[in-house]
Every structure is written in C-alpha cells, then in structure tokens.
CSV table of C-alpha atoms in Angstrom, one decimal:
chain,number,residue,atom,x,y,z
A,1,ASP,CA,-19.9,89.0,189.2
A,2,ALA,CA,-16.2,89.0,190.0
A,3,LYS,CA,-14.7,85.6,190.9
A,4,THR,CA,-12.8,84.7,194.1
A,5,THR,CA,-10.4,81.9,194.7
A,6,GLN,CA,-9.9,80.2,198.0
A,7,PRO,CA,-8.0,77.1,199.2
A,8,ASN,CA,-10.4,74.1,199.6
A,9,SER,CA,-9.3,73.4,203.2
A,10,MET,CA,-7.1,74.6,206.0
A,11,GLU,CA,-6.2,73.3,209.4
A,12,SER,CA,-5.4,75.1,212.6
A,13,ASN,CA,-4.8,74.3,216.3
A,14,GLU,CA,-7.1,75.7,218.9
A,15,GLU,CA,-6.1,79.1,220.4
A,16,GLU,CA,-3.8,79.8,217.5
A,17,PRO,CA,-4.3,82.5,214.9
A,18,VAL,CA,-5.7,81.5,211.5
A,19,HIS,CA,-5.1,83.4,208.2
A,20,LEU,CA,-7.6,82.5,205.5
A,21,PRO,CA,-6.6,83.8,202.1
A,22,CYS,CA,-8.7,84.9,199.2
A,23,ASN,CA,-7.7,86.0,195.7
A,24,HIS,CA,-9.8,88.3,193.6
A,25,SER,CA,-7.6,89.5,190.9
A,26,THR,CA,-10.5,90.8,188.7
A,27,ILE,CA,-12.0,93.0,191.5
A,28,SER,CA,-13.5,96.3,190.4
A,29,GLY,CA,-13.2,99.6,192.2
A,30,THR,CA,-16.8,99.4,193.4
A,31,ASP,CA,-16.6,95.8,194.8
A,32,TYR,CA,-16.9,95.3,198.5
A,33,ILE,CA,-15.2,92.2,200.0
A,34,HIS,CA,-17.5,90.2,202.2
A,35,TRP,CA,-16.8,87.1,204.3
A,36,TYR,CA,-19.4,84.7,205.5
A,37,ARG,CA,-19.1,81.4,207.3
A,38,GLN,CA,-21.3,78.4,207.5
A,39,LEU,CA,-21.2,76.2,210.6
A,40,PRO,CA,-22.3,72.6,210.3
A,41,SER,CA,-26.1,72.3,210.0
A,42,GLN,CA,-26.7,76.1,210.0
A,43,GLY,CA,-27.3,78.9,207.5
A,44,PRO,CA,-24.3,81.1,206.6
A,45,GLU,CA,-23.5,84.0,209.0
A,46,TYR,CA,-21.9,87.3,208.3
A,47,VAL,CA,-18.3,87.7,209.5
A,48,ILE,CA,-16.9,90.9,208.2
A,49,HIS,CA,-16.6,93.1,205.1
A,50,GLY,CA,-14.5,95.9,203.8
A,51,LEU,CA,-13.7,98.0,200.7
A,52,THR,CA,-10.2,99.3,200.9
A,53,SER,CA,-9.0,99.6,204.4
A,54,ASN,CA,-8.3,96.9,206.9
A,55,VAL,CA,-11.3,96.2,209.2
A,56,ASN,CA,-11.7,94.7,212.7
A,57,ASN,CA,-14.7,93.5,214.5
A,58,ARG,CA,-15.4,91.2,217.5
A,59,MET,CA,-15.2,88.1,215.3
A,60,ALA,CA,-12.3,88.7,213.0
A,61,SER,CA,-10.0,91.1,211.1
A,62,LEU,CA,-9.9,91.6,207.4
A,63,ALA,CA,-6.6,92.6,205.8
A,64,ILE,CA,-6.9,93.9,202.2
A,65,ALA,CA,-3.9,94.1,199.9
A,66,GLU,CA,-3.0,97.5,198.7
A,67,ASP,CA,-3.9,96.6,195.1
A,68,ARG,CA,-7.1,94.9,196.4
A,69,LYS,CA,-6.4,91.8,194.4
A,70,SER,CA,-6.3,89.7,197.5
A,71,SER,CA,-7.5,89.7,201.1
A,72,THR,CA,-7.0,87.7,204.2
A,73,LEU,CA,-9.5,86.9,207.0
A,74,ILE,CA,-7.8,86.6,210.3
A,75,LEU,CA,-9.2,84.8,213.3
A,76,HIS,CA,-7.0,85.8,216.1
A,77,ARG,CA,-7.5,82.8,218.4
A,78,ALA,CA,-9.3,79.9,216.8
A,79,THR,CA,-11.8,78.0,218.8
A,80,LEU,CA,-13.5,74.7,218.1
A,81,ARG,CA,-16.6,76.7,217.3
A,82,ASP,CA,-14.8,78.4,214.4
A,83,ALA,CA,-14.7,75.1,212.4
A,84,ALA,CA,-16.8,76.0,209.4
A,85,VAL,CA,-16.7,76.7,205.7
A,86,TYR,CA,-15.6,80.3,205.1
A,87,TYR,CA,-16.7,82.1,202.0
A,88,CYS,CA,-15.1,85.2,200.4
A,89,ILE,CA,-17.6,87.1,198.3
A,90,LEU,CA,-17.4,90.2,196.2
A,91,ARG,CA,-20.4,92.6,196.3
A,92,ASP,CA,-20.8,95.4,193.7
A,93,SER,CA,-21.7,98.6,195.5
A,94,VAL,CA,-23.3,99.9,192.3
A,95,ASP,CA,-25.9,97.0,192.4
A,96,SER,CA,-28.5,97.9,195.0
A,97,SER,CA,-30.0,94.4,194.9
A,98,TYR,CA,-28.8,91.7,197.2
A,99,LYS,CA,-27.3,88.7,195.4
A,100,LEU,CA,-24.4,86.8,196.9
A,101,ILE,CA,-22.4,84.6,194.6
A,102,PHE,CA,-20.9,81.8,196.8
A,103,GLY,CA,-17.8,79.9,195.6
A,104,SER,CA,-16.8,76.6,197.2
A,105,GLY,CA,-15.2,78.3,200.2
A,106,THR,CA,-12.5,77.1,202.6
A,107,ARG,CA,-13.3,74.4,205.0
A,108,LEU,CA,-11.5,75.2,208.3
A,109,LEU,CA,-10.7,72.3,210.6
A,110,VAL,CA,-9.7,73.3,214.2
A,111,ARG,CA,-7.7,70.7,216.2
A,112,PRO,CA,-8.1,70.7,220.0
B,1,LYS,CA,-34.5,91.1,217.9
B,2,ALA,CA,-35.7,87.8,216.5
B,3,GLY,CA,-33.7,86.3,213.7
B,4,VAL,CA,-34.9,85.1,210.3
B,5,THR,CA,-37.3,82.2,210.7
B,6,GLN,CA,-38.2,79.6,208.1
B,7,THR,CA,-41.1,77.2,208.0
B,8,PRO,CA,-41.3,74.3,207.8
B,9,ARG,CA,-37.8,73.1,208.8
B,10,TYR,CA,-38.2,69.7,207.1
B,11,LEU,CA,-40.4,68.6,204.2
B,12,ILE,CA,-40.8,65.4,202.2
B,13,LYS,CA,-42.6,65.5,198.9
B,14,THR,CA,-42.9,63.2,195.9
B,15,ARG,CA,-42.0,64.0,192.3
B,16,GLY,CA,-44.6,66.0,190.5
B,17,GLN,CA,-45.9,67.7,193.6
B,18,GLN,CA,-45.5,71.4,194.4
B,19,VAL,CA,-44.2,72.9,197.6
B,20,THR,CA,-44.4,76.3,199.3
B,21,LEU,CA,-41.8,77.5,201.8
B,22,SER,CA,-42.1,80.5,204.0
B,23,CYS,CA,-39.7,83.0,205.4
B,24,SER,CA,-40.1,85.7,208.0
B,25,PRO,CA,-37.3,88.3,207.9
B,26,ILE,CA,-35.9,90.2,210.8
B,27,SER,CA,-38.2,93.0,211.8
B,28,GLY,CA,-37.6,96.1,209.7
B,29,HIS,CA,-35.8,94.3,207.0
B,30,ARG,CA,-37.3,94.8,203.5
B,31,SER,CA,-35.0,92.7,201.4
B,32,VAL,CA,-35.5,88.9,201.3
B,33,SER,CA,-33.3,86.6,199.2
B,34,TRP,CA,-33.6,82.9,198.6
B,35,TYR,CA,-30.8,80.4,198.0
B,36,GLN,CA,-30.6,76.7,197.2
B,37,GLN,CA,-27.8,74.6,198.7
B,38,THR,CA,-26.9,71.2,197.4
B,39,PRO,CA,-23.8,69.0,197.8
B,40,GLY,CA,-23.0,69.2,194.1
B,41,GLN,CA,-23.7,72.8,193.3
B,42,GLY,CA,-23.1,74.5,196.6
B,43,LEU,CA,-25.0,77.7,197.5
B,44,GLN,CA,-26.8,79.2,194.6
B,45,PHE,CA,-28.9,82.4,194.5
B,46,LEU,CA,-32.5,82.0,193.5
B,47,PHE,CA,-34.1,85.4,193.7
B,48,GLU,CA,-34.4,88.6,195.8
B,49,TYR,CA,-37.4,90.6,196.7
B,50,PHE,CA,-37.6,94.1,198.0
B,51,SER,CA,-40.8,96.0,198.8
B,52,GLU,CA,-42.9,93.2,197.2
B,53,THR,CA,-40.9,93.4,193.9
B,54,GLN,CA,-38.5,90.9,192.5
B,55,ARG,CA,-35.3,92.8,192.2
B,56,ASN,CA,-32.9,90.1,191.0
B,57,LYS,CA,-33.2,86.5,189.8
B,58,GLY,CA,-30.7,83.6,189.5
B,59,ASN,CA,-30.5,81.0,186.8
B,60,PHE,CA,-33.3,78.7,187.8
B,61,PRO,CA,-36.2,77.3,185.7
B,62,GLY,CA,-39.6,78.9,185.9
B,63,ARG,CA,-40.8,76.2,188.2
B,64,PHE,CA,-39.2,78.2,191.0
B,65,SER,CA,-41.1,81.3,191.9
B,66,GLY,CA,-41.5,83.6,194.9
B,67,ARG,CA,-43.4,86.5,196.2
B,68,GLN,CA,-43.1,89.0,199.0
B,69,PHE,CA,-46.0,90.4,201.1
B,70,SER,CA,-46.5,93.9,202.4
B,71,ASN,CA,-45.1,92.9,205.8
B,72,SER,CA,-41.9,91.7,204.1
B,73,ARG,CA,-42.6,88.0,204.7
B,74,SER,CA,-41.8,85.9,201.7
B,75,GLU,CA,-42.7,82.6,200.2
B,76,MET,CA,-41.1,80.6,197.5
B,77,ASN,CA,-42.9,77.9,195.5
B,78,VAL,CA,-41.5,75.0,193.5
B,79,SER,CA,-43.9,73.3,191.1
B,80,THR,CA,-43.7,69.9,189.5
B,81,LEU,CA,-41.0,68.8,191.8
B,82,GLU,CA,-38.0,66.8,190.5
B,83,LEU,CA,-35.6,64.6,192.4
B,84,GLY,CA,-32.9,67.2,191.8
B,85,ASP,CA,-34.8,69.8,193.8
B,86,SER,CA,-33.9,68.0,197.0
B,87,ALA,CA,-31.8,70.6,198.8
B,88,LEU,CA,-31.5,73.0,201.7
B,89,TYR,CA,-33.4,76.2,200.9
B,90,LEU,CA,-32.1,79.2,202.7
B,91,CYS,CA,-33.7,82.6,203.2
B,92,ALA,CA,-31.8,85.7,204.1
B,93,SER,CA,-32.9,89.2,204.9
B,94,SER,CA,-31.2,92.6,204.8
B,95,ALA,CA,-32.1,96.1,205.9
B,96,SER,CA,-32.2,97.4,202.3
B,97,GLY,CA,-29.5,96.4,199.9
B,98,GLY,CA,-26.2,97.7,198.7
B,99,ALA,CA,-22.8,96.2,199.0
B,100,GLY,CA,-22.2,97.7,202.4
B,101,HIS,CA,-25.1,95.9,204.0
B,102,THR,CA,-25.0,92.4,205.3
B,103,GLN,CA,-27.5,89.5,205.0
B,104,TYR,CA,-28.8,87.5,207.9
B,105,PHE,CA,-29.6,83.9,207.1
B,106,GLY,CA,-32.3,81.6,208.5
B,107,PRO,CA,-31.7,78.0,209.4
B,108,GLY,CA,-33.2,76.7,206.2
B,109,THR,CA,-35.8,74.3,205.1
B,110,ARG,CA,-34.6,70.8,204.2
B,111,LEU,CA,-36.6,69.6,201.2
B,112,THR,CA,-36.5,65.9,200.2
B,113,VAL,CA,-38.1,64.8,197.0
B,114,LEU,CA,-38.8,61.1,196.6
C-alpha cells in the first residue's frame, strides 16, 4: 500500500478556512485518495475522496495536484466541531477488498 | 438508516481469557472490517469479511479471528488475552468494496485486559 505523509498537527481559528496537506509521491494510477477524520472518543468518519479531479461535498473540498503526488483537504470555515485527527489514505481501485491503512494523521486544533 | 452498532461498548477481561466482540453493519452492507486502535500503534487493520468470507487480513497473530454471518453481522474473537490487547476495537461496514466506496465506522468496543 502506498504511503502518505501528513503534518503531525495544525492549528486554525474558528470560522477561518483550513488547508490540510497530504503528500503521496508514490501514488499509482489506480489509487483513490480518501480522507477520514476521527473526532474525540468516536470512530473515524468519512470526509471525502477523489481520483484525479477536485471534489466538493457538504463537508469539505479536495484539491488534487495535477501530478497526483499531493492533495489538500479544505475546510472552508472551521468550527470547533472540526477539531479532530484527519487521515489521508490511498485506496487501490484494483483491490476489491476493503482495507484502510491509517497513518498517524494530522491533529487539527481549532481556536475559538 | 441506523449506523454501525457494536456490542459491548466496554469490556474488562483478565490475561488468558478470551473475548468475543460483535458488530452489526448498516442494513444492506455486505463488507465488514475490523480495526484495532492503540495509542502506540494507531489504527491497524485486522481483517475484512464479505459475504461470509474473509477477503483480507492484517498482520496480527492467529489469536485474533473473526467470522461473518449470513445477515452480514460479524464477530471477532481474541483468545488467550494479553495485556497488549487492550485497545479500542472498531468495526466498519461498506456497501461492497472497491476504492470508490466509503466505510462507515461504529463507535468501537473498549477492551481492557488486566
């Protein structure tokens, strides 16, 4: 499974945008980029995923570099509820089984 | 639609005992995966079941086993418990599989081994 690299922690002010980076220089052409987050005392929850094009949903946006070696999760207006550990994960589309390889993620602190 | 449910939520066992954890996936989901989360190792994949068959397995000793029933409910079993097995055990379900699908996680079972 391809490896991802994320900063250990980031801080943001409430109601400001947050850009969470992820490097995945060894990504293959069949790898999807998934983002999950884990709020305190909860199981991880799905945030967004994409393959090549930028993606938007109600929670966030995913910006994927043209060479796909990096991506950025964008929270448009951070709230206190967004304080969590964010995981960037690569999923091989060739593999039909479901196996997520979690790294250490980025711990996001949101200041009121 | 109800989410993924796990029972029990908390469990205390002693070394050498065995334990069985249960997971009920979201209705219609056929894939169930199990993960172990510890402060030292983070989130680690244990195994995945799809249509009652183990489809993928992580790097854990044979003391960790699982099964899936025809209604997609899943159980995992840990035999001969060790102190290091103390962890949060998370179950996740997915509609089928494939990289385009997402997993939905339950709240976890907190296992403490004394």
